[in-house]
Tab-separated table of C-alpha atoms and ligand atoms in Angstrom:
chain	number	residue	atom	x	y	z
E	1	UNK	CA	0.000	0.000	0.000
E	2	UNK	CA	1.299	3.435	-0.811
E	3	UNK	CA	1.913	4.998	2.741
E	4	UNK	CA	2.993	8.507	0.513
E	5	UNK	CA	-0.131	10.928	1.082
E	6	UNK	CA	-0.166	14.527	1.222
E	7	UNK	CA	-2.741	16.316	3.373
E	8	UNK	CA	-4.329	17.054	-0.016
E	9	UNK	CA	-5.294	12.867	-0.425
E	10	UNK	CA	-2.301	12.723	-3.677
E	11	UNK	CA	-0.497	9.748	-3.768
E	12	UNK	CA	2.915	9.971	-4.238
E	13	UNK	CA	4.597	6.825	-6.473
E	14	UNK	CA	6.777	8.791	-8.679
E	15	UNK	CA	10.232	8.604	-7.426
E	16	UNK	CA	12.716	11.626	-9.523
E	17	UNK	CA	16.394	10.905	-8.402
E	18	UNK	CA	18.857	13.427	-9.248
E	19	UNK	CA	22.645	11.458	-9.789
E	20	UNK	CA	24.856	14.690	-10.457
E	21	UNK	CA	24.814	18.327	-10.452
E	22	UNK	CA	27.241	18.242	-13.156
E	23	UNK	CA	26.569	18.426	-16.647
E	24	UNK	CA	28.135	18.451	-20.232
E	25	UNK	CA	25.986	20.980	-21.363
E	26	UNK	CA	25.553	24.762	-20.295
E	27	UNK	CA	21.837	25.593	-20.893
E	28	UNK	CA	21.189	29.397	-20.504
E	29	UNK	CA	17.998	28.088	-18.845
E	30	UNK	CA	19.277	25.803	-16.285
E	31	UNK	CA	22.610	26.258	-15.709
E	32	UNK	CA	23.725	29.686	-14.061
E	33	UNK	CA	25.979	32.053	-15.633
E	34	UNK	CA	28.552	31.877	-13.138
E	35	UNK	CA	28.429	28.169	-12.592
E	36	UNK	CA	27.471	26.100	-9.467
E	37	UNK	CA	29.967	25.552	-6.563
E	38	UNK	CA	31.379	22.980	-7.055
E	39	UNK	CA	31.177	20.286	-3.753
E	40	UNK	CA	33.341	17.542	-2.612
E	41	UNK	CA	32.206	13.873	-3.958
E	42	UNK	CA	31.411	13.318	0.154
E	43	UNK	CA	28.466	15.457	-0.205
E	44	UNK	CA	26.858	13.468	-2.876
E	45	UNK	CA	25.291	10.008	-2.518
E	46	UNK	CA	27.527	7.119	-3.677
E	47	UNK	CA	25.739	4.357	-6.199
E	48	UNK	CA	25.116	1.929	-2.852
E	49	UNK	CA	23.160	5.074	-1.231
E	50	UNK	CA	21.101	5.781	-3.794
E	51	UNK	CA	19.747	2.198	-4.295
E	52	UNK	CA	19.127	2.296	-0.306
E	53	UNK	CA	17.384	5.126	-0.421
E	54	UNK	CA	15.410	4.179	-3.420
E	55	UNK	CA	14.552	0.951	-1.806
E	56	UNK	CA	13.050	3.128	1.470
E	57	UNK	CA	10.818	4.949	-0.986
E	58	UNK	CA	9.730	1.382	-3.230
E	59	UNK	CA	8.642	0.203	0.456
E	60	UNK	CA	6.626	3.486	0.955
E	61	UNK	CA	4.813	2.242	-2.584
E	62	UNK	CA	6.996	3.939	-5.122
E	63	UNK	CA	6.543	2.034	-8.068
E	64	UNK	CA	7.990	4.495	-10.964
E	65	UNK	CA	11.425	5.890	-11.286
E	66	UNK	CA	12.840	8.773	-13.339
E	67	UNK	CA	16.694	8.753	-13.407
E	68	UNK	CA	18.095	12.412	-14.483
E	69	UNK	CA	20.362	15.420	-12.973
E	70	UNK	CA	23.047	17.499	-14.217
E	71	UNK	CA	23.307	15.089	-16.897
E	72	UNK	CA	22.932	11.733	-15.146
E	73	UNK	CA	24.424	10.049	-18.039
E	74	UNK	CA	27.701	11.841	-16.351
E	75	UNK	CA	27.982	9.198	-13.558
E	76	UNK	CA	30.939	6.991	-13.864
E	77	UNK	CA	28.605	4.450	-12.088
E	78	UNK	CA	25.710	5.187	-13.898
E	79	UNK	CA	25.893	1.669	-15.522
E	80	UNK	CA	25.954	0.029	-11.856
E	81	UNK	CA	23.017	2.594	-10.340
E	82	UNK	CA	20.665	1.391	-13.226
E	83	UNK	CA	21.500	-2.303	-12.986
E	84	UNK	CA	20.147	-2.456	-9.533
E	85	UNK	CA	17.712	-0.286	-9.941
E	86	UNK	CA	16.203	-2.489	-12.752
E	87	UNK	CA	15.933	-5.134	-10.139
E	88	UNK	CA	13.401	-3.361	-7.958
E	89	UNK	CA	9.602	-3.789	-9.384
E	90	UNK	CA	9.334	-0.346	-10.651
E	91	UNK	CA	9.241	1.532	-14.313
E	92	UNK	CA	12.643	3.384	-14.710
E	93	UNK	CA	12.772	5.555	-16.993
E	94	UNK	CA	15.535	8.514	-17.830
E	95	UNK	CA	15.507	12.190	-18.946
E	96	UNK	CA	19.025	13.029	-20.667
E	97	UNK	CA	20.292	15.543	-22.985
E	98	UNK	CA	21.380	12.771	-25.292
E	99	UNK	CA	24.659	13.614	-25.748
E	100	UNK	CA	26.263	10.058	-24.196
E	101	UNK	CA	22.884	8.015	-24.898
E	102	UNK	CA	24.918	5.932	-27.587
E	103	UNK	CA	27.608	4.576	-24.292
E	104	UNK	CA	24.711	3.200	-22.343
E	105	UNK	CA	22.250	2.180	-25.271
E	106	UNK	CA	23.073	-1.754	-24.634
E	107	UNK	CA	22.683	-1.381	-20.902
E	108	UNK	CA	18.952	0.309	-20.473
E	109	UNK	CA	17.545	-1.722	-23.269
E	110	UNK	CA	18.781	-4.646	-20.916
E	111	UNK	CA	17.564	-2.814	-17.568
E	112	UNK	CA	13.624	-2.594	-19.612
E	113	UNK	CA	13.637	0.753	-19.870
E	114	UNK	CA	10.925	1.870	-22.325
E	115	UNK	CA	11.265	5.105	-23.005
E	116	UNK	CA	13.174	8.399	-22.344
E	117	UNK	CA	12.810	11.553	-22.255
E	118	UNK	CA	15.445	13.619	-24.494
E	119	UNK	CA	16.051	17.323	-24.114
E	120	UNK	CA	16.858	18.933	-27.547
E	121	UNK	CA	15.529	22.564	-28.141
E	122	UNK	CA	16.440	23.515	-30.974
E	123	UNK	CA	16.400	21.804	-34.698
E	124	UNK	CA	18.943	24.193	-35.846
E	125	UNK	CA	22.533	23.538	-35.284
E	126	UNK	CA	24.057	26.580	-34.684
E	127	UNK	CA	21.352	28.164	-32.418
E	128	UNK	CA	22.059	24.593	-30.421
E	129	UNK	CA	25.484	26.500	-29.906
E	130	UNK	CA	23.865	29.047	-28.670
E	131	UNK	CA	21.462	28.025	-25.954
E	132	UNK	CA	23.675	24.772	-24.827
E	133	UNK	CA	27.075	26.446	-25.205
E	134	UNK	CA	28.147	23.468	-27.010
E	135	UNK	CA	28.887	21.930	-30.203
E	136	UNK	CA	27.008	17.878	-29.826
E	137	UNK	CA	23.831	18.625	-32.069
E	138	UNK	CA	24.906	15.843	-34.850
E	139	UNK	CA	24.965	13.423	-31.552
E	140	UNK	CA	21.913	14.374	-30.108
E	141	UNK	CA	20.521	13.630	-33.249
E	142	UNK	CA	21.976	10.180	-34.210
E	143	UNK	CA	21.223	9.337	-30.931
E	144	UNK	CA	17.716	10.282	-30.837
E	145	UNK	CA	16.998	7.814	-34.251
E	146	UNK	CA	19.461	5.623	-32.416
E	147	UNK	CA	16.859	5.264	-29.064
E	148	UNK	CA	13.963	4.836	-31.575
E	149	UNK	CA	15.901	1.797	-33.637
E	150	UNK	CA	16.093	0.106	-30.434
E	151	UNK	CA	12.407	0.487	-29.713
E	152	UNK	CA	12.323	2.939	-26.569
E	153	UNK	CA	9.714	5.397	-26.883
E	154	UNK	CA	11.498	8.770	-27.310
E	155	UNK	CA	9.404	11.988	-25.765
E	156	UNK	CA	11.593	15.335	-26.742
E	157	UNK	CA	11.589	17.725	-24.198
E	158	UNK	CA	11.876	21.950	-25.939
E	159	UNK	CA	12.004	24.831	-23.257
E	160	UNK	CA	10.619	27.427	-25.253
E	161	UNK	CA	11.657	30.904	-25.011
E	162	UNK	CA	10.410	34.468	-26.618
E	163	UNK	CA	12.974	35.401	-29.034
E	164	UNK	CA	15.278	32.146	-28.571
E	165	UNK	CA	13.410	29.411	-30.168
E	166	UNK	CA	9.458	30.605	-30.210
E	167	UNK	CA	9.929	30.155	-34.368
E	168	UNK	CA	10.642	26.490	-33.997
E	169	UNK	CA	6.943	25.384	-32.720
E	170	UNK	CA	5.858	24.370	-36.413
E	171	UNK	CA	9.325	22.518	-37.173
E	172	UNK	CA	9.198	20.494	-34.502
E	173	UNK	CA	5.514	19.329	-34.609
E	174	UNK	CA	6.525	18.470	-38.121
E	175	UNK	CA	8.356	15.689	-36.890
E	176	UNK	CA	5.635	14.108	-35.504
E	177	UNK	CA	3.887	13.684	-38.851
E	178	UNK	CA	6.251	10.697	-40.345
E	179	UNK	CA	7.953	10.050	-36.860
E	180	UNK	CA	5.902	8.194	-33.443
E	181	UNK	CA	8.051	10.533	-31.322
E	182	UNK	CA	6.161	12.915	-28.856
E	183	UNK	CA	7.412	16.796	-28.761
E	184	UNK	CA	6.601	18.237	-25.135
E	185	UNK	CA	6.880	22.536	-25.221
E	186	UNK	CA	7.907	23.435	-21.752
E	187	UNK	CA	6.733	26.591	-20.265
E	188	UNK	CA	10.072	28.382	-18.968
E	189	UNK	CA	10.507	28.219	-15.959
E	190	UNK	CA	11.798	30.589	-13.117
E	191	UNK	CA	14.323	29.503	-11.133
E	192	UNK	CA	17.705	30.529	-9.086
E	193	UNK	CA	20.231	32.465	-11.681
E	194	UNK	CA	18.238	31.881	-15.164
E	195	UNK	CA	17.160	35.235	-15.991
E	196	UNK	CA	13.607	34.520	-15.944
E	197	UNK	CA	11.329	36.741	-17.408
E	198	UNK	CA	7.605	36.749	-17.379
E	199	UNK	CA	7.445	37.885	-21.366
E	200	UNK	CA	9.977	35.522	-22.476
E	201	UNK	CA	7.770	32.452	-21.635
E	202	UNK	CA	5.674	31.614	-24.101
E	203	UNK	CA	2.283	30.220	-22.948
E	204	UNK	CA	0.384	27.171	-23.241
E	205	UNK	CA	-1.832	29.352	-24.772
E	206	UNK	CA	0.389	31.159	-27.233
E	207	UNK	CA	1.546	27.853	-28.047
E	208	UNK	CA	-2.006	26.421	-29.506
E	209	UNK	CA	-2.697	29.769	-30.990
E	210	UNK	CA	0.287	28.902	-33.381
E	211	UNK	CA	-0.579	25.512	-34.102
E	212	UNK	CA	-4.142	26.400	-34.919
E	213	UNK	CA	-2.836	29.423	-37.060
E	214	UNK	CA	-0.822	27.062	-39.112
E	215	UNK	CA	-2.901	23.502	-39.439
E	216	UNK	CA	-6.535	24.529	-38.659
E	217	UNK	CA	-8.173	24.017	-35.317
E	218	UNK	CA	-10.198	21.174	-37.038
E	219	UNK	CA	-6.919	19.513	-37.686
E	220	UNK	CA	-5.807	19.212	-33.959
E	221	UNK	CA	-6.878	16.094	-31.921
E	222	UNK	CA	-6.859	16.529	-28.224
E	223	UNK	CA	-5.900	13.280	-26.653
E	224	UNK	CA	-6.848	11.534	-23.591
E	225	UNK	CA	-5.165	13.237	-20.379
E	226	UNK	CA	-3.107	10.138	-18.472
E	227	UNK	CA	-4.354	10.068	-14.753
E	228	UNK	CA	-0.860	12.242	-12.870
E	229	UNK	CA	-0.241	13.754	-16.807
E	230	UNK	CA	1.903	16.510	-16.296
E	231	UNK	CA	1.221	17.700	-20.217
E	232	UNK	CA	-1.829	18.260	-21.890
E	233	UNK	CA	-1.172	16.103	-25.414
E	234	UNK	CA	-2.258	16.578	-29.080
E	235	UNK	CA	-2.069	14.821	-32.378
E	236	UNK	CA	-2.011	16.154	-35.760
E	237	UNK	CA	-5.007	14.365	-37.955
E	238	UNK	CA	-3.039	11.537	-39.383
E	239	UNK	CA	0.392	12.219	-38.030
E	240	UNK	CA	2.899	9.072	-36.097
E	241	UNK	CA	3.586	11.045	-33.441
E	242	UNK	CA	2.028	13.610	-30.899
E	243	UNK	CA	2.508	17.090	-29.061
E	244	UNK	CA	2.354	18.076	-25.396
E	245	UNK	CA	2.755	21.216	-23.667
E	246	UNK	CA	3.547	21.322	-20.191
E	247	UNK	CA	1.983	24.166	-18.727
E	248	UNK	CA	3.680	24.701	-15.267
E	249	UNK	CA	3.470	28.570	-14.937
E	250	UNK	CA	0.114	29.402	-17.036
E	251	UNK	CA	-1.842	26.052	-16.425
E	252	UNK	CA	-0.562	23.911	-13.586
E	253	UNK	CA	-1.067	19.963	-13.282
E	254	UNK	CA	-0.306	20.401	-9.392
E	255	UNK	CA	-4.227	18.726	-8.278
E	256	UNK	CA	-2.548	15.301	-9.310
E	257	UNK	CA	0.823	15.602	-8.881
E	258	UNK	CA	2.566	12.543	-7.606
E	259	UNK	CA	6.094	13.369	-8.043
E	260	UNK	CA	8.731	13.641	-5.032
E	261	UNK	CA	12.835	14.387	-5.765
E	262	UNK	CA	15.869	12.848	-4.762
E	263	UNK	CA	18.494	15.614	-4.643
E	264	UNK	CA	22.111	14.138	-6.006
E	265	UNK	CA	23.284	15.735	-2.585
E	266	UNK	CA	20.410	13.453	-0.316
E	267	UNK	CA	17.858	15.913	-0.104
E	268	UNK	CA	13.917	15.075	-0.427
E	269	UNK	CA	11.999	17.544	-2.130
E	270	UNK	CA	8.600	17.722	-2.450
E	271	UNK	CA	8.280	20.242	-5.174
E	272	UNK	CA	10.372	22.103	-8.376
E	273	UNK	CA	9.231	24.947	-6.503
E	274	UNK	CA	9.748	24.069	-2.980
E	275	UNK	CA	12.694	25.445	-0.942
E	276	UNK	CA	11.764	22.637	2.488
E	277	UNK	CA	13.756	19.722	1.710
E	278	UNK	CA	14.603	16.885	4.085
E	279	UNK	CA	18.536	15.915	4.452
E	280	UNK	CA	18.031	12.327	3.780
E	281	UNK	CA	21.443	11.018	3.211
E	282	UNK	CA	23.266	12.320	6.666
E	283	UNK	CA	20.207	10.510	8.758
E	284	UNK	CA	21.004	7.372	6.415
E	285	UNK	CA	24.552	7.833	7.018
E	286	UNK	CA	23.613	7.363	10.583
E	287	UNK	CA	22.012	4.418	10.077
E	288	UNK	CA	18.864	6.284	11.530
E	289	UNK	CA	15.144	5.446	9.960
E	290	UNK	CA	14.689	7.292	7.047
E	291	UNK	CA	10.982	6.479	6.383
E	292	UNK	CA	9.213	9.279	9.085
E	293	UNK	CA	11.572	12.020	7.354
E	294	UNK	CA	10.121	11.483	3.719
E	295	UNK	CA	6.554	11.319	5.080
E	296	UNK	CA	6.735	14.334	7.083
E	297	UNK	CA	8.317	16.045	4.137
E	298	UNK	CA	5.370	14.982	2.284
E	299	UNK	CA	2.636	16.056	5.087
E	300	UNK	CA	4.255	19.492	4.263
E	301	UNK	CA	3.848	19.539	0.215
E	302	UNK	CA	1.810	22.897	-0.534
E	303	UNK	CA	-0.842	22.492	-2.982
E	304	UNK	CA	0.534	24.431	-5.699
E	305	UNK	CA	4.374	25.079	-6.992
E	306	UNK	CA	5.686	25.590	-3.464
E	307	UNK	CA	3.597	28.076	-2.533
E	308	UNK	CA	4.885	30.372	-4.988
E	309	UNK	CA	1.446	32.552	-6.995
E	310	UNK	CA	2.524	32.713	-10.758
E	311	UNK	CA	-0.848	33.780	-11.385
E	312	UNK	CA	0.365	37.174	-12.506
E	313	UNK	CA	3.844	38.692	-13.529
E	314	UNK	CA	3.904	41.073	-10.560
E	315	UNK	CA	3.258	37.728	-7.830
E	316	UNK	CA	5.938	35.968	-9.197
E	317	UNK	CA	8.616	36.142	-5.842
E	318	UNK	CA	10.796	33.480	-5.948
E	319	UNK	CA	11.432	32.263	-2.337
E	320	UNK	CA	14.935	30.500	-1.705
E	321	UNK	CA	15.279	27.526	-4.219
E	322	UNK	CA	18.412	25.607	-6.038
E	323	UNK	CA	19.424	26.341	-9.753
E	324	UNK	CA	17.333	23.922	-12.013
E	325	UNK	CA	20.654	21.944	-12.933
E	326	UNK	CA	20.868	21.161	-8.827
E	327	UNK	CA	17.098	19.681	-8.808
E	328	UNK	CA	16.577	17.607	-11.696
E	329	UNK	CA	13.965	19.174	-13.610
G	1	SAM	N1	20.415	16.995	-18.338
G	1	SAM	C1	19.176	16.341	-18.521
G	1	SAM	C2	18.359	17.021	-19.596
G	1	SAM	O1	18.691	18.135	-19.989
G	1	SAM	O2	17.378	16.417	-20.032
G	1	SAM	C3	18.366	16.171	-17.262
G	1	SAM	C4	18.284	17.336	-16.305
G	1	SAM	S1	17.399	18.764	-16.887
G	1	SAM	C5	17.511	19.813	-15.472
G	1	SAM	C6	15.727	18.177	-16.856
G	1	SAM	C7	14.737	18.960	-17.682
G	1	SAM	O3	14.553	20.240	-17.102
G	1	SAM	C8	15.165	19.201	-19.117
G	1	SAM	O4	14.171	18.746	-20.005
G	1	SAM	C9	15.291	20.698	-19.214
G	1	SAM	O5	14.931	21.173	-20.479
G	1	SAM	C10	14.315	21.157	-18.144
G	1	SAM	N2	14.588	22.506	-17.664
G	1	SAM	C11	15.729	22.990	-17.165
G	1	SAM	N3	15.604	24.292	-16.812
G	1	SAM	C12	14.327	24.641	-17.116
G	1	SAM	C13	13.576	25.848	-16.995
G	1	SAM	N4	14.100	26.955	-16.499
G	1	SAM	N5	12.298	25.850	-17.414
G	1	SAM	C14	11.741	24.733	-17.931
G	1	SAM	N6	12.383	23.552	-18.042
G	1	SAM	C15	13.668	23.505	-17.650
G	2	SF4	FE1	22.542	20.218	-18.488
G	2	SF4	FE2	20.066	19.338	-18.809
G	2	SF4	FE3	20.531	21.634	-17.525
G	2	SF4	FE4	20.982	21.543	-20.124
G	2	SF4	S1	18.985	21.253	-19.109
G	2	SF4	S2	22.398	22.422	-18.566
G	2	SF4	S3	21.639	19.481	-20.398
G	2	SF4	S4	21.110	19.645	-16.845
């Protein structure tokens, strides 16, 4: 039985474990300007910690877990950290910026992982440059087709951003027409040293408005919303594949959420938007019960993003809160 209730009655079976706070990209949108501190390896949890703690959650009722970081793919034990994860009866799945996928392709088609989600934002190389800081497009690519060859279900993750890539909506839903791959627009997000701006989100709203403009409303098929979906989903008459958006500043999914983080450094969190988190790892360190600290952190879950209001630009306070690339999206 899940024991992992808020004091809102949602269930919490959606594990999101954090490996590294590193990362082989630089996205304007997640990573700082400046950089994170970097910490000694002590403060992070080894590859035998984070199975432990993983198991304390599966006991709880966890039953589905999302590897990611920093770029978890960045773990030298990464290989050894899915393994046993695999063994424990729960779907693990991945969200990576693609850029190693072809090292490890073997390995999570052995550990049953089904699908992944891939963060590319841009179909144009050089603008790729631009927002990631780095050159691995061609990569990201290959190994995108390469993920589909071996029958994982690909969903491509696009932060979308006034000015940046807001022209790119119609190219990428173009893909879906001869391709089963799903294209999820994320609303930016604000969070610690990203330069959020209310304008330069673009909206759930903004987002339909454009693919109405171009294919015709009568064109658009609304699909069936999963029960915990966090993005509302579409399908172009007759394409392969389909379009999300996920709509966490305009249109929030928070009345089902059942997602709780594993910081790489220990911490539970019980929302993006959060700033209570639990230290996890030193009690485990101690060899003290873990199990009361994750529920109480859980009692304390707010309805909506934190508590932060994002209902209007001039709400929008961000309280104390890590740099995306330190959470785990
Ligand atoms: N490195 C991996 C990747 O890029 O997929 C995993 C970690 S990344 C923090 C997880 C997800 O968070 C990515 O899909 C990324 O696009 C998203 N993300 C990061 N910063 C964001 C922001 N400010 N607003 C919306 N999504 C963001
Ligand atoms: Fe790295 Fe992913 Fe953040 Fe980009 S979004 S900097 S790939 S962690």
């Amino acid at each position: 039985m899940n024991q992992l209730s808020d004091t809102f009655g949602r269930t919490h079976n959606y594990l999101r474990i954090s490996l590294t706070e590193k990362c082989n990209l630089r996205c304007t949108y997640c990573m700082p300007e400046e950089g994170i501190p970097l910490k000694p390896k002590a403060h992070f949890m080894t590859s035998d910690e984070v199975v432990g703690i993983a198991k304390e959650f599966v006991a709880l009722g966890t039953d589905k877990i999302r590897l990611t970081g920093g770029e978890p793919l960045l773990r030298k034990d990464f290989s050894e950290i899915l393994y046993q994860l695999a063994q424990l009866p729960v779907e693990l799945t991945l969200t990576t910026n693609g850029v190693l996928l072809d090292r490890f392709m073997e390995e999570l088609v052995a550990a049953g992982v089904k699908s992944i989600n891939i963060s590319l934002d841009t179909l144009i190389p050089e603008r790729f440059k631009t927002i990631t800081r780095r050159s691995d497009f061609d990569r990201v690519q290959k190994n995108i087709e390469l993920a589909q060859k071996n029958e994982i279900r690909v969903k491509i993750n696009v932060v979308l951003m006034r000015g940046v890539n807001d022209d790119e909506i119609i190219p990428f839903i173009r893909q879906t027409l001869s391709s089963d791959v799903e294209i999820r627009f994320i609303e930016f997000m604000p969070f610690e040293g990203n330069n959020w701006e209310w304008e330069k989100k673009i909206s759930e709203k903004e987002i339909l408005q454009t693919v109405f403009n171009h294919f015709g409303s009568e064109n658009i098929q609304p699909q069936n919303i999963a029960p915990n979906a966090t993005a509302r989903e579409y399908k172009i008459k007759g394409a392969k594949g389909k379009f999300g958006i996920i709509s966490t500043v305009t249109h929030p999914f928070c009345d089902t959420c059942n997602r709780i983080r594993l910081t790489a450094d220990g911490k539970v969190k019980n929302c993006l938007f959060s700033s209570q988190e639990t230290d996890l790892l030193s009690a485990y360190r101690n060899k003290e019960l873990i199990t009361p600290l994750i529920i109480q952190n859980i009692m304390q879950k707010e309805h909506s993003r934190g508590g932060l209001d994002m209902s209007k630009p001039e709400l929008v306070q961000l309280h104390e809160n890590r740099s995306m690339i330190t959470i785990g999206g």
